[in-house]
Every structure is written in C-alpha cells, then in structure tokens.
Short mmCIF file of C-alpha atoms in Angstrom, two decimals:
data_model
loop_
_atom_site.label_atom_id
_atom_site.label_comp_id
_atom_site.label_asym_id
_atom_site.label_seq_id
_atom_site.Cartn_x
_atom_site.Cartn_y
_atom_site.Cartn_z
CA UNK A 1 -51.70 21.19 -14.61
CA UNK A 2 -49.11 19.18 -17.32
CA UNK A 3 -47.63 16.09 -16.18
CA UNK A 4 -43.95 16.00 -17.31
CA UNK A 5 -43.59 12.95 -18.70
CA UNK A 6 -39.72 11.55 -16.70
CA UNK A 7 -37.52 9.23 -18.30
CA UNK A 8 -35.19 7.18 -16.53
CA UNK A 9 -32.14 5.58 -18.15
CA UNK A 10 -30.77 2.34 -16.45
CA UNK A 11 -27.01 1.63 -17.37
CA UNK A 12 -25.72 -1.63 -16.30
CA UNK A 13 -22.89 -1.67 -13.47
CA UNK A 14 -20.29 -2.49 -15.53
CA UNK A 15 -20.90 0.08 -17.68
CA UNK A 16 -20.34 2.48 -15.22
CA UNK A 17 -17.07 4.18 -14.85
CA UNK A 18 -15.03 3.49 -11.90
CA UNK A 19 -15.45 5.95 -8.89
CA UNK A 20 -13.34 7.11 -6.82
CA UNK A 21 -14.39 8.15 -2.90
CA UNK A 22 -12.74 11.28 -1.49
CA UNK A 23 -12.64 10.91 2.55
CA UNK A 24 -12.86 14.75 4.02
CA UNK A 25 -9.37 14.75 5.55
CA UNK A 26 -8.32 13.89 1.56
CA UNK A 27 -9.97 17.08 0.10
CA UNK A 28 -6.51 19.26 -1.48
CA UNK A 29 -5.18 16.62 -2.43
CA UNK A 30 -6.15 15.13 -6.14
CA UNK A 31 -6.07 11.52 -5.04
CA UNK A 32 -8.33 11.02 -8.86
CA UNK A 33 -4.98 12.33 -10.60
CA UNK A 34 -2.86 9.27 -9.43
CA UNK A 35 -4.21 6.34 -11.55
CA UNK A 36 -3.64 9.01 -15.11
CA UNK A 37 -0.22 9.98 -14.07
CA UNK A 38 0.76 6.28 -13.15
CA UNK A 39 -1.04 4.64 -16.08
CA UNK A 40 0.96 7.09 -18.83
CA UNK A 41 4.21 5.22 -17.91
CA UNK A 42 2.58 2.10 -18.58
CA UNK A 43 4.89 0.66 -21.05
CA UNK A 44 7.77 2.00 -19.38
CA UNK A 45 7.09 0.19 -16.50
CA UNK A 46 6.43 -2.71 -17.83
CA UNK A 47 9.37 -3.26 -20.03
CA UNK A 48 11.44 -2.40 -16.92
CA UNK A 49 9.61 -5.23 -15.14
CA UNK A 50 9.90 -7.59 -17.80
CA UNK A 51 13.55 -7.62 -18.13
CA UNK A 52 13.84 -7.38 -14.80
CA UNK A 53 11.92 -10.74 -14.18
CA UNK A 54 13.87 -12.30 -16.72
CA UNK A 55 17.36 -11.44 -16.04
CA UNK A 56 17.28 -11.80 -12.35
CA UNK A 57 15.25 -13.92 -11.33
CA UNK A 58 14.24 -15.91 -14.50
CA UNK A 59 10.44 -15.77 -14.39
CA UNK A 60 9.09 -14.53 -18.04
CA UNK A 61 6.61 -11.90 -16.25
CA UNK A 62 4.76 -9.19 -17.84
CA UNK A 63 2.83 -6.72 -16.24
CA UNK A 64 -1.03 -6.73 -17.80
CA UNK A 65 -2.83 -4.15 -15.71
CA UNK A 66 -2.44 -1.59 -12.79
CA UNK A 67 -5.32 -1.19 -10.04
CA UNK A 68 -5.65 1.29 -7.69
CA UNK A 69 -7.06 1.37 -4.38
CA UNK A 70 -7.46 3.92 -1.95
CA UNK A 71 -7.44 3.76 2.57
CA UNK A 72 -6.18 0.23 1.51
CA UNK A 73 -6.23 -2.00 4.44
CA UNK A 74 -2.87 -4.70 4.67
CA UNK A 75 -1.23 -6.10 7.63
CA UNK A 76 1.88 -7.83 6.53
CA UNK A 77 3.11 -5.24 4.32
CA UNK A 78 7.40 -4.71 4.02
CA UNK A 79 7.74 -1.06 5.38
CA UNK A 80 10.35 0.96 4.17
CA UNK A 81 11.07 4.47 5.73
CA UNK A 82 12.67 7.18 3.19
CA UNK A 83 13.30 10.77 4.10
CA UNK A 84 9.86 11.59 3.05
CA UNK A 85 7.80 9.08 5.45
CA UNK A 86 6.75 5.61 5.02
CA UNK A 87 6.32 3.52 1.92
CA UNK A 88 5.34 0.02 1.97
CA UNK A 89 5.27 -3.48 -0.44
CA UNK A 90 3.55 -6.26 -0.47
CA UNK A 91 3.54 -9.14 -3.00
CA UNK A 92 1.29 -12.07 -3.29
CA UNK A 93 2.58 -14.93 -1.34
CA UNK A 94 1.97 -17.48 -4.32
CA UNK A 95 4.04 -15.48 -6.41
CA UNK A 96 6.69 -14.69 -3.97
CA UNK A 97 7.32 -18.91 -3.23
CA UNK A 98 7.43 -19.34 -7.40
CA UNK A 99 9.93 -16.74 -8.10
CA UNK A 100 11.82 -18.48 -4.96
CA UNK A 101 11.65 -22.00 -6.66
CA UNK A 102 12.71 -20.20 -9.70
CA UNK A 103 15.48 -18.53 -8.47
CA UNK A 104 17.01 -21.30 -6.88
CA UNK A 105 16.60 -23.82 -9.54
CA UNK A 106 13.37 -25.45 -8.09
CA UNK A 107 10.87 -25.90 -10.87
CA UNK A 108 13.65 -26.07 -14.08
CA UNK A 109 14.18 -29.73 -15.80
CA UNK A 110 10.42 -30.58 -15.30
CA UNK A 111 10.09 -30.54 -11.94
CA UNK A 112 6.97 -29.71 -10.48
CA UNK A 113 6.95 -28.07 -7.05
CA UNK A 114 3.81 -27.46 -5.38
CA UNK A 115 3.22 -24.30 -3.81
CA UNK A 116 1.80 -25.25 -0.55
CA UNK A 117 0.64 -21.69 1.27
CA UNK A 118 -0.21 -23.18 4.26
CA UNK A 119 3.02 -23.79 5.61
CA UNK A 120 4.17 -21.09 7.85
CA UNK A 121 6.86 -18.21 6.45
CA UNK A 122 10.21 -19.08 6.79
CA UNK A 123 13.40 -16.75 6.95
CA UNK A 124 14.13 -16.88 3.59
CA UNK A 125 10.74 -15.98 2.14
CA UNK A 126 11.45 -12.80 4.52
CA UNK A 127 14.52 -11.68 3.14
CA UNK A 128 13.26 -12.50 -0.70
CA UNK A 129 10.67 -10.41 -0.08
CA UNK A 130 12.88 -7.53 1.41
CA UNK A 131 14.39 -7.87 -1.52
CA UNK A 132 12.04 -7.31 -3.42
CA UNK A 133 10.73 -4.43 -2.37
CA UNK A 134 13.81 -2.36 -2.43
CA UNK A 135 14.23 -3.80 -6.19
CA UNK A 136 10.67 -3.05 -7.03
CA UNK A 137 10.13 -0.08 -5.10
CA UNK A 138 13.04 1.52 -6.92
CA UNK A 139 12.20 0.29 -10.37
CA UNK A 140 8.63 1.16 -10.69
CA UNK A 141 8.03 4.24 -8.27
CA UNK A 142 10.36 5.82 -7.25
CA UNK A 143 12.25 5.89 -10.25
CA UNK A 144 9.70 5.57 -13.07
CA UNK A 145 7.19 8.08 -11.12
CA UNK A 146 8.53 9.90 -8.67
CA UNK A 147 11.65 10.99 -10.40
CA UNK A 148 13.70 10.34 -7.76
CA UNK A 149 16.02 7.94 -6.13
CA UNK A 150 15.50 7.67 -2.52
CA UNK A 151 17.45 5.29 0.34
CA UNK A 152 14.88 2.91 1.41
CA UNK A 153 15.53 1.65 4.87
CA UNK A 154 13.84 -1.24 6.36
CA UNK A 155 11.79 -0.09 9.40
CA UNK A 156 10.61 -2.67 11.75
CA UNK A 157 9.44 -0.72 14.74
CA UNK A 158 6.74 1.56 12.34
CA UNK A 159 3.43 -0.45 12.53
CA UNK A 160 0.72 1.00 9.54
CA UNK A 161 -2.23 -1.28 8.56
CA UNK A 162 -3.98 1.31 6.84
CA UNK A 163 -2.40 2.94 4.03
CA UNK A 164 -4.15 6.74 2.02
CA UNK A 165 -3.37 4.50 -1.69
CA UNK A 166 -1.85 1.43 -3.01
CA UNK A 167 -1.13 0.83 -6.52
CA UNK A 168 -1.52 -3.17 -7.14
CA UNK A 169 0.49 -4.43 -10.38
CA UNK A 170 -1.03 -7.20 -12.26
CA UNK A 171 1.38 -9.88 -14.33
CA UNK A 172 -0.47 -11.08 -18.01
CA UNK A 173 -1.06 -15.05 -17.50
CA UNK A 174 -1.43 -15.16 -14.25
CA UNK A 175 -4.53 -14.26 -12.59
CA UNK A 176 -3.10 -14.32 -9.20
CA UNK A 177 0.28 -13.08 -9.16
CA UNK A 178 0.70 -9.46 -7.98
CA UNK A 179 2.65 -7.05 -6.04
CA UNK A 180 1.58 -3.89 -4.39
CA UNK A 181 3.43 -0.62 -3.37
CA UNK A 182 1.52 1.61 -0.51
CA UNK A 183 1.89 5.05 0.08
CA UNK A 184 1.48 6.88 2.69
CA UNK A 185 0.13 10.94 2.62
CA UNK A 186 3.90 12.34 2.33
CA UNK A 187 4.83 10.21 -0.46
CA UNK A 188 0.96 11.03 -2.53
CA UNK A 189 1.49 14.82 -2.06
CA UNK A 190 5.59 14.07 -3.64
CA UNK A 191 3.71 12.08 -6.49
CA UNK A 192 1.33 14.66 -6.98
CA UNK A 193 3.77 17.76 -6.70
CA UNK A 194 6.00 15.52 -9.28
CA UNK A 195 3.32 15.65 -11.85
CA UNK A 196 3.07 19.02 -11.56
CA UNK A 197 6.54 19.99 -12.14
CA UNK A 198 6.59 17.40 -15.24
CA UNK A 199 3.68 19.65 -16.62
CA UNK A 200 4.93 22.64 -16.26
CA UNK A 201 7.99 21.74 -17.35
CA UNK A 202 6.19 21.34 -20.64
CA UNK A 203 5.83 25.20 -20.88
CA UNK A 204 8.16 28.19 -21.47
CA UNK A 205 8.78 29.78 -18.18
CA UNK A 206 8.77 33.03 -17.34
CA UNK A 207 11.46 35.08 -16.15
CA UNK A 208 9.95 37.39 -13.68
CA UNK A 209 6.69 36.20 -11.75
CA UNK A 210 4.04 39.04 -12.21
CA UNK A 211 2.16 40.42 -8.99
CA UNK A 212 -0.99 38.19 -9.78
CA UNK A 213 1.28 34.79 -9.76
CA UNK A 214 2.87 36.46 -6.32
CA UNK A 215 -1.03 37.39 -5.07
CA UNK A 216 -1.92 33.63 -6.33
CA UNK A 217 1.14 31.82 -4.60
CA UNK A 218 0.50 33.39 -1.50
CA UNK A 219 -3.14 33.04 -1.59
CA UNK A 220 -2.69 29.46 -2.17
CA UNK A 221 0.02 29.06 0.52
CA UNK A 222 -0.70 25.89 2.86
CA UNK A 223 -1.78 26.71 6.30
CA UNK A 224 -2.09 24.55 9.35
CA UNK A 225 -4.93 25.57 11.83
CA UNK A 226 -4.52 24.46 15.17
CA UNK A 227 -7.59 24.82 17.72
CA UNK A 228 -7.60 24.45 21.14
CA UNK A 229 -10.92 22.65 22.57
CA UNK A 230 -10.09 22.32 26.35
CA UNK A 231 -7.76 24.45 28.65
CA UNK A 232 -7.44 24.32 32.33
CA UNK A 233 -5.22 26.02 34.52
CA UNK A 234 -3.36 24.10 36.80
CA UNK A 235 -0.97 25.76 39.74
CA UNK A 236 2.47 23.58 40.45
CA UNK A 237 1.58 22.59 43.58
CA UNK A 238 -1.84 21.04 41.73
CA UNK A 239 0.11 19.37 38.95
CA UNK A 240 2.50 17.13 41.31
CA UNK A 241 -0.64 15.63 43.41
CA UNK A 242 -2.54 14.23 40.13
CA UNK A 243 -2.41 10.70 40.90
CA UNK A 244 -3.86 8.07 38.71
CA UNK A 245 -7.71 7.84 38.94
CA UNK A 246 -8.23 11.22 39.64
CA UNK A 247 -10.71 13.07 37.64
CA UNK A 248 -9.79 16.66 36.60
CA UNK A 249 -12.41 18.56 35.66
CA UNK A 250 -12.12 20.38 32.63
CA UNK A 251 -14.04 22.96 30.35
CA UNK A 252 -14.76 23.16 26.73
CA UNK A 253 -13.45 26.52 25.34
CA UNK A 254 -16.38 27.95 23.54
CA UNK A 255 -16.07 29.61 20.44
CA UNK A 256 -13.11 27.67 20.23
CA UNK A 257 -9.56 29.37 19.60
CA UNK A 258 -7.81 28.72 16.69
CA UNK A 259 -4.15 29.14 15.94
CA UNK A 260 -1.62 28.97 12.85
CA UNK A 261 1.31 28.58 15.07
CA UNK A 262 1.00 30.62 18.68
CA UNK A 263 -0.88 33.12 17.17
CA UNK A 264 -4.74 33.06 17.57
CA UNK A 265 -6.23 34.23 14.46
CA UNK A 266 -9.92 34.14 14.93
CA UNK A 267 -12.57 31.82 16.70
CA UNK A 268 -14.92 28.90 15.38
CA UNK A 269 -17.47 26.30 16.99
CA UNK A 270 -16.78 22.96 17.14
CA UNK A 271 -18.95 20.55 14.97
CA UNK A 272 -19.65 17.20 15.18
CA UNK A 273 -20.53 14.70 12.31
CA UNK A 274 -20.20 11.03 11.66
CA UNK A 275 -17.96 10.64 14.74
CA UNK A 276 -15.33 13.10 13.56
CA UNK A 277 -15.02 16.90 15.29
CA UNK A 278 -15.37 19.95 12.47
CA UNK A 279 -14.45 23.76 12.57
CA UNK A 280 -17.27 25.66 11.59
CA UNK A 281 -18.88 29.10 11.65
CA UNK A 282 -15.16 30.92 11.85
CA UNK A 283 -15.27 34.69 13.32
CA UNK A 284 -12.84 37.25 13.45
CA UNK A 285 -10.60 37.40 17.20
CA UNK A 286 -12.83 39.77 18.97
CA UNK A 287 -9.80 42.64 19.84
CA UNK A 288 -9.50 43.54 23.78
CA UNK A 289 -10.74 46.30 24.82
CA UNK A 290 -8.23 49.04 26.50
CA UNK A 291 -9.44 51.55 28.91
CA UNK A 292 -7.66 54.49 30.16
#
C-alpha cells in the first residue's frame, strides 16, 4: 500500500469570492447574472445620481458601491405596484432626515441640526420618502436597467416583507447613507429577459429562424405543472351542511396527477424535504383501457 501524501490549502475568508445561494424555487432563473448586468452601468448610474443630488435636493452625493442581497428581509419598505408586479424602496432613515434638512434650508449658514432617529416618523418624512422612490426608482432601474419607463403607483394595501433581491446603493463619504430598491420575481425575470435582448442585440440577426432555433424555442418553452394532492367528492346536498368544526375526511391521490392546464399529462409521487412538498419519480398517464 502507498500513502498519498494530501495537501490542504487554507485561504483566508476574505479572500474568498462572494457566494451567492440559489433557493430551489429560484433554479431558471440566473439570480448570479444580476450584480454583472447592474454593476456595467456603474458610472452611468452614478453620474445620474450625482447630479441628481445636487440639483434637487442640494446634497453633493456620490454613489461608491452597489451590494446585492438576495430573499432580503425589510418591513417598512415604500411599495410601488407597476404593470409588471411589485417593486419596492427603502432608504436609510439617517439619510432620508439630512436630505430633508437640506432641502428645506436646515443645515446651510452653519447650522448644525442633529439627526435625532428616535423621534417617531412624521408626515413629511412619508411623503419625502414617496418621493423618493418614484425619483429614484425611475432614475436608476427602471430607466438605467430595465430599459423602460413604467407608472409607479403607490400601493398601500400590498403587504411584502420578504423580497427574491434588493440592490442596496452605497454614497462615497458616508458610511451609512444608503437606499435600496427590491424586486420582486416579475420584475428579476424583466431584468433578466432585458439583458438578454441587450446581448443579442449585439449580433446580426437572422432573417428566417432555422428548424433547430424552432425545435430549441419550443423545447425551452415555459411550462406550469399543476398537481393535484387531495380530491374528494362531495354531492350538493353534502356541501351545504359543512358547518364549521366539521372534519371532512379526505384522501391523498397517489401517484399524484399532474396537469399543464386541465389536461393531465402524466403522474408523479409526492416528496417531502426540508418542510417543502417535491414532484418526483414522473410516469407516463397510464391510458384507459376500452373493452368491447
């Protein structure tokens, strides 16, 4: 016997390159993409914000780094609806009461006002930071990245704490000012489809698609599977005397029939793994037999 001799190289964590943790219900989408296709605009964006500090609200601001987060977690986040879902901003609250000191004349002449966070949010901190976020929104997303402009409407009766990404803009000199914009799953799968159109806009397209572009389109084609775990059937007369506390006694289909639509295409067995219910172990629908 040889002994293989094993060597072990230890790199030191901040070294390491940052990594990014795909949930299941994210695989399809390239959620490792975003921070690339936002950080080539870069300068872009932040001579847009620059000038837009300065000439509105008179705060010399300039944005020193982008971080990116994703199944971010905020609760007082300024939701905005658009015809593509939800999209949300939030800005740090010690930066939001200086550019309101600044705008209204505040802290000019050498006056020093203190920034005092504990006081409770008043009505005009709310509609600054409405504000804001349409400004913002439009400036750095949805224009810049998305290619787009898109009516933002405040939405107050849409409650979302957790958000699929957030893109958190950093301003150079000061270590706590920032402002984030949250997207939800429509508006990553726009970003996404937007950088692919800007890429292949990049090359000469071709007039006619050939049969393996058609075979390749359609293979690729999304799908959504539907499965249906319980059924019961129920008469009319059964239905009107459920009553509350009654139990109804139920029974799990199994294989389990799944669906694209209302048509059953084949069968599968439930799995179930870290709290969260799987398809597995698909089969083709087993065709009825006729008999003459």
């Amino acid at each position: 016997m040889q002994n293989a001799s094993h060597r072990i190289r230890v790199y030191q964590a901040s070294d390491c390159p940052e990594l990014t943790r795909l949930d299941v219900s994210k695989l399809g989408r390239a959620y490792h993409k975003i921070p690339k296709i936002i950080s080539t605009k870069f300068d872009s964006i932040e001579a847009r914000l620059g000038i837009f500090f300065l000439k509105k609200y008179r705060l010399n601001a300039l944005l020193s780094n982008l971080t990116f987060d994703i199944d971010y977690h905020c609760k007082n986040a300024q939701i905005f609806s658009t015809p593509y879902g939800s999209i949300g901003f939030d800005i740090n609250r010690k930066f939001l009461l200086s550019i309101l000191h600044t705008y209204y004349g505040l802290s000019k002449e050498g006056n020093t006002v203190s920034l005092d966070l504990t006081q409770s949010v008043t009505k005009t901190e709310d509609r600054l930071k409405i504000k804001l976020g349409q400004e913002l929104l439009q400036l750095t997303m949805v224009k810049e990245v998305l290619n787009e402009t898109l009516e933002l409407k405040n939405d107050y009766t849409s409650i979302i704490h957790q958000w699929p990404y957030s893109v958190r803009f950093w301003l150079e000199g000061y270590d706590e000012y920032c402002f984030s914009i949250l997207l939800d799953a429509h508006h990553v799968d726009l970003l996404l489809a937007t950088s692919r159109v800007d890429s292949e806009s990049d090359e000469p397209k071709a007039k006619n698609l050939s049969s393996e572009q058609i075979e390749h389109m359609f293979n690729n084609m999304p799908l959504t599977l539907t499965g249906r775990l319980v059924s019961i059937n129920l008469t009319v007369a059964q239905l009107l005397n459920i009553g509350p506390g009654d139990i109804i006694p139920v029974s799990l289909n199994e294989p389990l029939p799944v669906f694209i639509e209302n048509e059953q295409i084949f069968s599968s067995v439930v799995a179930e793994e870290r709290g969260r219910l799987y398809l597995s172990e698909f089969n083709d629908k087993t065709p009825e037999m006729k008999y003459e």
